[in-house]
PDB file of C-alpha atoms in Angstrom:
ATOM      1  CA  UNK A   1     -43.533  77.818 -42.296  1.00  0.00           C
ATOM      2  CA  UNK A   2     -43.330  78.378 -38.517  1.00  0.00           C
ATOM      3  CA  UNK A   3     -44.503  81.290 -37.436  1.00  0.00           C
ATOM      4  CA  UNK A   4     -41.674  83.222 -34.871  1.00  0.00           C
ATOM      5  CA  UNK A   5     -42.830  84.598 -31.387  1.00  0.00           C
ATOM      6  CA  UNK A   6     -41.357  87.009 -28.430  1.00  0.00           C
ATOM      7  CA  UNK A   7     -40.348  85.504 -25.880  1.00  0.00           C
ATOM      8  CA  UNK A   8     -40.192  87.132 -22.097  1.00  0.00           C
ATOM      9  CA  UNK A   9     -37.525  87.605 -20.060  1.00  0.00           C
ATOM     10  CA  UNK A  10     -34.792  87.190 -23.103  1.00  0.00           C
ATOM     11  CA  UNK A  11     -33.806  91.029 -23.208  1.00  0.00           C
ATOM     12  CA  UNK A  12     -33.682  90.291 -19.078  1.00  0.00           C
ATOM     13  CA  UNK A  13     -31.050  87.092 -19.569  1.00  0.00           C
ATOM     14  CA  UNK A  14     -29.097  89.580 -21.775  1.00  0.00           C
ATOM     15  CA  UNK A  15     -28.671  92.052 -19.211  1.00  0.00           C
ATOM     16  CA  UNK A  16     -28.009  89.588 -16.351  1.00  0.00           C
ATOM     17  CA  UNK A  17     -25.145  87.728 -18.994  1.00  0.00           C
ATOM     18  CA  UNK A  18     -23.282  91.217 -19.011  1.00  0.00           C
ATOM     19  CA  UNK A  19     -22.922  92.080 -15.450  1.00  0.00           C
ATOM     20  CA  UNK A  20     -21.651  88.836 -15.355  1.00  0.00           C
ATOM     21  CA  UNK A  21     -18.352  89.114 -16.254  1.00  0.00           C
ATOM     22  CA  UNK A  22     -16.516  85.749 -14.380  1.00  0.00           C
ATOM     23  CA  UNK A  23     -19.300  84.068 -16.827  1.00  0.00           C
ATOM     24  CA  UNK A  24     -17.982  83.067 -20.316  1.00  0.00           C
ATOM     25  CA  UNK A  25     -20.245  82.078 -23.218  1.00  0.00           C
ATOM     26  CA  UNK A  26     -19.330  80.165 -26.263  1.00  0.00           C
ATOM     27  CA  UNK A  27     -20.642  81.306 -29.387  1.00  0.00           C
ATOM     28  CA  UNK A  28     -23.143  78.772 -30.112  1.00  0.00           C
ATOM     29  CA  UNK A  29     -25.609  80.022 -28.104  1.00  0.00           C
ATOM     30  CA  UNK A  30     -28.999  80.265 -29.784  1.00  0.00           C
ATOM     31  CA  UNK A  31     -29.862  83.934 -31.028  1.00  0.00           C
ATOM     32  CA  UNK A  32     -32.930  85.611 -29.501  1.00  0.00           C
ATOM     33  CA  UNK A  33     -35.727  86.916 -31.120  1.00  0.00           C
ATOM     34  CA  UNK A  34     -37.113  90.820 -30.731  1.00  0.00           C
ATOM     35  CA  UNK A  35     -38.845  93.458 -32.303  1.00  0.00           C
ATOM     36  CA  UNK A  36     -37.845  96.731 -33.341  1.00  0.00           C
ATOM     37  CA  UNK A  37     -40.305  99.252 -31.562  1.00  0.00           C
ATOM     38  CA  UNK A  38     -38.278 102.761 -31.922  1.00  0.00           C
ATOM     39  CA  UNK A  39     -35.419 103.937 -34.162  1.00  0.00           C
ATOM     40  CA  UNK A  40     -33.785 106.790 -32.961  1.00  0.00           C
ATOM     41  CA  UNK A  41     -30.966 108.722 -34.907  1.00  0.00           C
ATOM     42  CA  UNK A  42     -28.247 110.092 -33.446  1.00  0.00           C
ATOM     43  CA  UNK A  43     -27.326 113.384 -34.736  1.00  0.00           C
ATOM     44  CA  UNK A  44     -24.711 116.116 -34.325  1.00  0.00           C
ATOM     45  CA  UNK A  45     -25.577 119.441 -33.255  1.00  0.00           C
ATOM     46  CA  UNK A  46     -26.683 121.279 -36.146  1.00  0.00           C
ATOM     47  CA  UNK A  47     -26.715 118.201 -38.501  1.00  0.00           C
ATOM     48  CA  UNK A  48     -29.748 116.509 -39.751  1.00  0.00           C
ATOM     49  CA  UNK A  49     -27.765 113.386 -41.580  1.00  0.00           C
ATOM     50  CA  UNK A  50     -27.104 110.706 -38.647  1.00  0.00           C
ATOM     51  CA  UNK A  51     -23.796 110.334 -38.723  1.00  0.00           C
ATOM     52  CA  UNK A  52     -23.549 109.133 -35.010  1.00  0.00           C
ATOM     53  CA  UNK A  53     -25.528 106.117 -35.492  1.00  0.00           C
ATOM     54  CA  UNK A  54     -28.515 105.181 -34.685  1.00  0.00           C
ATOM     55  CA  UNK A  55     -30.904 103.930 -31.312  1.00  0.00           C
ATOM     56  CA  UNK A  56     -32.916 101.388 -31.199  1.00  0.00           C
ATOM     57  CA  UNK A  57     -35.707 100.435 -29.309  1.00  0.00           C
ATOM     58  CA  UNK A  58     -36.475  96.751 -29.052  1.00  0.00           C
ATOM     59  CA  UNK A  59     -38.714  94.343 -26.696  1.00  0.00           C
ATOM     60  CA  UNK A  60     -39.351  91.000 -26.044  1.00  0.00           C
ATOM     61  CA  UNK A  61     -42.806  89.632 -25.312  1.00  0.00           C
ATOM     62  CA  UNK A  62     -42.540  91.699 -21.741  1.00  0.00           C
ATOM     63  CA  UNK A  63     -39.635  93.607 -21.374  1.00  0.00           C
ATOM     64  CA  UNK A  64     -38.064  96.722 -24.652  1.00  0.00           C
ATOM     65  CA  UNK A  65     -34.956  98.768 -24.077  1.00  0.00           C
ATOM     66  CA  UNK A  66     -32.780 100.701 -26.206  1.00  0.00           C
ATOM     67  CA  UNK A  67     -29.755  98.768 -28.196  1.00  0.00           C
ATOM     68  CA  UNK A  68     -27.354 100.532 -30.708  1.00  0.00           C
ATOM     69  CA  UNK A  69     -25.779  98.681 -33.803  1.00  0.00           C
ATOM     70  CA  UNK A  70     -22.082  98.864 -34.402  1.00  0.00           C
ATOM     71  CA  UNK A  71     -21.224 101.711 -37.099  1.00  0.00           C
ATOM     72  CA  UNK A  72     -20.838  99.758 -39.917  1.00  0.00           C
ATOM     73  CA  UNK A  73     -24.568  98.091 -40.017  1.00  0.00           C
ATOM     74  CA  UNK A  74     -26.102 102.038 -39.907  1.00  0.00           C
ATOM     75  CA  UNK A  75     -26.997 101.555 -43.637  1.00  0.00           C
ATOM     76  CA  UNK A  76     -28.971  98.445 -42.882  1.00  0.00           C
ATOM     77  CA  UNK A  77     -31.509 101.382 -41.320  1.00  0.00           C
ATOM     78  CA  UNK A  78     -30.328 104.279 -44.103  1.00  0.00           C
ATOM     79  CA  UNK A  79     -31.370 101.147 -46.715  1.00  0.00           C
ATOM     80  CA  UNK A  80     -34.546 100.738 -45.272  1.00  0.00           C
ATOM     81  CA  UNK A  81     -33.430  96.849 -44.282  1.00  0.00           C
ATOM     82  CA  UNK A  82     -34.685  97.278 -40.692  1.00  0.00           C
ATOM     83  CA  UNK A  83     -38.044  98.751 -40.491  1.00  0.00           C
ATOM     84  CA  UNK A  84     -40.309  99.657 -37.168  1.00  0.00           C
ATOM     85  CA  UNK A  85     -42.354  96.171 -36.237  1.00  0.00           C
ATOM     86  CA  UNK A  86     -39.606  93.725 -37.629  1.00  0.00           C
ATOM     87  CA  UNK A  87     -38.656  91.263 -35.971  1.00  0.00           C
ATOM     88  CA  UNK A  88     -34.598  90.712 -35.329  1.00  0.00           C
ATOM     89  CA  UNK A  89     -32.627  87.961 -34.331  1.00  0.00           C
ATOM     90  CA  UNK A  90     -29.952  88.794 -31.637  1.00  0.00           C
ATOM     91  CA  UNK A  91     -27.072  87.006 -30.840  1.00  0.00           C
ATOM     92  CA  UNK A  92     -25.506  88.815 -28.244  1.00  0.00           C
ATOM     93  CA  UNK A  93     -25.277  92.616 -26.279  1.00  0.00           C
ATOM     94  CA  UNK A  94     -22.150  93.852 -25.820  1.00  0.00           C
ATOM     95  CA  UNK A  95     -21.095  96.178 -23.101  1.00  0.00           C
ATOM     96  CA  UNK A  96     -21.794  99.904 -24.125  1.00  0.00           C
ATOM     97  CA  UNK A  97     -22.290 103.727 -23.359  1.00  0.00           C
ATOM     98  CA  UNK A  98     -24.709 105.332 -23.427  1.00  0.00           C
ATOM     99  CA  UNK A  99     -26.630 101.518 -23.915  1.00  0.00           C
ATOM    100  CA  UNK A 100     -25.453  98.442 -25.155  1.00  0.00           C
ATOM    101  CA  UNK A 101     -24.071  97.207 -28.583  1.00  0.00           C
ATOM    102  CA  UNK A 102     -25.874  94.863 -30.871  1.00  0.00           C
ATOM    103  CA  UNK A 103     -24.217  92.020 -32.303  1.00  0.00           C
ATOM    104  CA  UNK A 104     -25.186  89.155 -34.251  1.00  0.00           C
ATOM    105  CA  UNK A 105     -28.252  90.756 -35.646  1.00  0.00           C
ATOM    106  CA  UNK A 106     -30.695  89.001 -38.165  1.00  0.00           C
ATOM    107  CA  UNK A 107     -33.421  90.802 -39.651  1.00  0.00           C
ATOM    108  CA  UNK A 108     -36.334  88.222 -39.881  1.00  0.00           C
ATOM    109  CA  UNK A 109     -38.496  89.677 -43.867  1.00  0.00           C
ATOM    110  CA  UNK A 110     -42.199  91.426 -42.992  1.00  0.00           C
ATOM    111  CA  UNK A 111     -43.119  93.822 -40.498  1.00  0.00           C
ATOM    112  CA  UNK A 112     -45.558  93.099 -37.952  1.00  0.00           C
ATOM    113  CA  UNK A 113     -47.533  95.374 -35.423  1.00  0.00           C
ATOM    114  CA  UNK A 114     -45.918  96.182 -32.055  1.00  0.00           C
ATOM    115  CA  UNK A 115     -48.330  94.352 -29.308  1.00  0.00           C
ATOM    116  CA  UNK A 116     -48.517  94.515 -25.847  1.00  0.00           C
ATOM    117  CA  UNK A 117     -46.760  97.725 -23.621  1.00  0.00           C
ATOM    118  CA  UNK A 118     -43.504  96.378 -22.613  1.00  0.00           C
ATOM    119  CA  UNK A 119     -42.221  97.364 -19.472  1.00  0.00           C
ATOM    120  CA  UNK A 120     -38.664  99.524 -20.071  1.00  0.00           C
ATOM    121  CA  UNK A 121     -35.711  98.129 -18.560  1.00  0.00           C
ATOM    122  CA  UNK A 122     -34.026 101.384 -18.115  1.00  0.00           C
ATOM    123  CA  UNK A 123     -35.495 105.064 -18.577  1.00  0.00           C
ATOM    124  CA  UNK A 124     -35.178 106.410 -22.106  1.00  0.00           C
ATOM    125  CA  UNK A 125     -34.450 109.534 -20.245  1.00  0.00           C
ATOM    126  CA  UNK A 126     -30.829 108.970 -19.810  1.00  0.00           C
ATOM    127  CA  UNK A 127     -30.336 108.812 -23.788  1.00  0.00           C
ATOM    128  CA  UNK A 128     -31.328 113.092 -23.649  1.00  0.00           C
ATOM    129  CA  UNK A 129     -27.903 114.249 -23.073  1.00  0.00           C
ATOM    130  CA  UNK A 130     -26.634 111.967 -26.130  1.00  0.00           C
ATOM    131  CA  UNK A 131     -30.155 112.555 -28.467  1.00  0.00           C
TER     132      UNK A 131
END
């Protein structure tokens, strides 16, 4: 069994593939591997269930920002199917507010630790207003 490892620079490509708009992908590009560092629910004011979906942190080997997941995978978090330390396979970020949209994701079984201090791409601060 191979073993899977982070890669730098992949969250990076991601970003750079978005502001490039004139740029069109296929679909059979190869999916990226990350790890989940943070999971962040989004709650309504007054409400403790998450009902607004959920943040989460992930990083490459060098790199972590914060991703959301399109409403209808929530329950893979709710179900305890994505855990903190797992790694995920990512096929593509879509463009997004407050930050971008998951799609394409994998959950790769086992947890692992989080290593290294990745550098954020963008500063958790402006998820506040939204947290």
């Amino acid at each position: 069994m191979v073993m899977a490892l982070l890669k730098s620079g992949v969250l990076e490509k991601h970003l750079q593939e978005l502001k490039d708009e004139d740029q069109t992908l296929g679909d059979d590009r190869k999916p990226v591997l990350l790890q989940i560092r943070s999971i962040i629910p989004v709650l309504e004011e007054g409400d403790l269930f998450p009902d607004r979906g959920f943040y989460l942190k992930v990083s490459d080997a060098s790199h972590a920002m914060y991703v959301s997941l399109p409403q209808e995978q929530n329950d893979m978090i709710l179900s305890n199917k994505l855990k903190l330390g797992q790694f995920i396979y990512v096929h593509k970020l879509e463009k997004s507010e407050p930050v971008p949209l998951i799609r394409g994701l994998t959950p790769v079984p086992g947890r692992r630790p989080c290593e290294g201090s990745p550098e954020d791409i963008h500063s958790p601060t402006a998820l506040v207003k939204f947290l």
